PDB file of C-alpha atoms and ligand atoms in Angstrom:
ATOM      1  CA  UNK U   1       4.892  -6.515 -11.164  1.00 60.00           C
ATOM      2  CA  UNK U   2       3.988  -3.876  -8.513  1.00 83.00           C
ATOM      3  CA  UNK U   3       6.350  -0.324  -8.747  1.00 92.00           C
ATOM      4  CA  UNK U   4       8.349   0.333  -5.077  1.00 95.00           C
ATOM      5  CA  UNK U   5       7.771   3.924  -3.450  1.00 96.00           C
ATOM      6  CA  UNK U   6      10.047   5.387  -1.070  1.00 97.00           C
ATOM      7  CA  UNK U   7       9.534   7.429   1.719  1.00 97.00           C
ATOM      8  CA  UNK U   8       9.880  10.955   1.092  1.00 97.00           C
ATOM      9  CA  UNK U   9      10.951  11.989   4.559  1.00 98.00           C
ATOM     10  CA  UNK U  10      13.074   8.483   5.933  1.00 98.00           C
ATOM     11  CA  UNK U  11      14.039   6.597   2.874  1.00 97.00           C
ATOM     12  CA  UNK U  12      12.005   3.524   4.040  1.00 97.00           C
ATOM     13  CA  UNK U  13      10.916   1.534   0.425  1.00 96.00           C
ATOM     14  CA  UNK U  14       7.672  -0.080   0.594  1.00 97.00           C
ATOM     15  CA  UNK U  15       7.854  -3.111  -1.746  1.00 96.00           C
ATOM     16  CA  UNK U  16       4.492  -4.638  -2.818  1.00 96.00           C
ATOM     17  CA  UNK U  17       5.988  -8.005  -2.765  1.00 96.00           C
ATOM     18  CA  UNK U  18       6.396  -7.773   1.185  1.00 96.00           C
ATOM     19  CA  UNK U  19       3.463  -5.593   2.062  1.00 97.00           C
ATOM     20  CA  UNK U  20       3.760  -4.346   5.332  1.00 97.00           C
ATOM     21  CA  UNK U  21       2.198  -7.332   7.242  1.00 95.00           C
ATOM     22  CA  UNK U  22       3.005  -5.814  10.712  1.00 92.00           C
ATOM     23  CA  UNK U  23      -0.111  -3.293   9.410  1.00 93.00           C
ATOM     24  CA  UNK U  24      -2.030  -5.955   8.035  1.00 94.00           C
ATOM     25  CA  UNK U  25      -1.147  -5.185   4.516  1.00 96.00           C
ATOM     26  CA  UNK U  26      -0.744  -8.579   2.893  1.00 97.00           C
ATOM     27  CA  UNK U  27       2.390  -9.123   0.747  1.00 97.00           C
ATOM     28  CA  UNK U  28       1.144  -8.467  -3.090  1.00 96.00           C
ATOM     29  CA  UNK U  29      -0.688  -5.356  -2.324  1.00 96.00           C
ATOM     30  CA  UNK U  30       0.217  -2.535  -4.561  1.00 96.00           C
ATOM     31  CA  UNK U  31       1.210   1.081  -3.114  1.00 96.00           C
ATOM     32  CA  UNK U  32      -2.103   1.920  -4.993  1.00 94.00           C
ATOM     33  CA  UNK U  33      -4.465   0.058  -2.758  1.00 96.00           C
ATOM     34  CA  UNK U  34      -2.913   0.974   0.290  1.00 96.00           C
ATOM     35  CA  UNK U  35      -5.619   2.396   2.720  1.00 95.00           C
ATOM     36  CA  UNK U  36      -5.475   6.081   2.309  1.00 95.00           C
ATOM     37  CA  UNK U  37      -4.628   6.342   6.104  1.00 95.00           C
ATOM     38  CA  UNK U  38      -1.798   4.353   5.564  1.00 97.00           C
ATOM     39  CA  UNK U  39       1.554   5.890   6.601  1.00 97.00           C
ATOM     40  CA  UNK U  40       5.323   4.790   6.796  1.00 97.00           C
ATOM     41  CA  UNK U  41       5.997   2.527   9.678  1.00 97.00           C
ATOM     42  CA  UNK U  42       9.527   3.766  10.070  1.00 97.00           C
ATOM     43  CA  UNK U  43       8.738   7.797  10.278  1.00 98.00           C
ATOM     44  CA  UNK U  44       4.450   8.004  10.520  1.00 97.00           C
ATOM     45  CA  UNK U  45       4.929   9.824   7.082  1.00 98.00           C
ATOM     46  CA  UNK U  46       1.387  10.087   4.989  1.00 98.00           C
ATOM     47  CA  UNK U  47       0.646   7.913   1.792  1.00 97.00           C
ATOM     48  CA  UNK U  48       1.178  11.367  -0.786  1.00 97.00           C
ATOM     49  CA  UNK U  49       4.966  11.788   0.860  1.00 98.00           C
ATOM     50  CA  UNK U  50       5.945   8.553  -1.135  1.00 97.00           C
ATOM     51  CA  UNK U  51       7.941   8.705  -4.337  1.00 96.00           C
ATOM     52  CA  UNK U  52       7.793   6.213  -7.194  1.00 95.00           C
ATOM     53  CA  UNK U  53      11.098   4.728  -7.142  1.00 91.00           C
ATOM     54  CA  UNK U  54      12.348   4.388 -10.683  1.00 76.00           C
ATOM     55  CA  UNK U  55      13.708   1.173 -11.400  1.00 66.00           C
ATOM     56  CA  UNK U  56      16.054   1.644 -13.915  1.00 57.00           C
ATOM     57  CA  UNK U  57      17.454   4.197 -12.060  1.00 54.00           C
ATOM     58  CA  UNK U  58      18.335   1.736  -8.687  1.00 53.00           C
ATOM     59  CA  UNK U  59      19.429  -0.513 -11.273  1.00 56.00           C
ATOM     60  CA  UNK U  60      22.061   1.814 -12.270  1.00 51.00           C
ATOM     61  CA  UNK U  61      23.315   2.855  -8.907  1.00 48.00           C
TER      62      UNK U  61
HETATM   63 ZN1   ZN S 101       9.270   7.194   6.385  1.00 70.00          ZN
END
């Protein structure tokens, strides 16, 4: 259901399925509802540094 992004400056994936519950994003919320102050909890990187991950393309690796 939701798409992955990954961190554009660590490499850290946020997966909807597992939110990020330790900044009280629930697991099932999309990258898209994220609050827009929001960053990566490995690196403090902002929301718009996130890539959508292709799946296909992890698939294939
Ligand atoms: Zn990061």
């Amino acid at each position: 259901m939701g798409r992955k992004y990954k961190c554009g400056w660590c490499g850290w994936i946020y997966d909807p399925s597992r939110g990020d519950p330790s900044h009280g994003v629930a697991p099932g919320t999309p990258f898209e509802e994220l609050p827009d102050d929001w960053r990566c909890p490995a690196c403090n990187a902002p929301k718009e540094e996130f890539i959508l991950l292709d799946m296909e393309g992890v698939k294939g690796l």
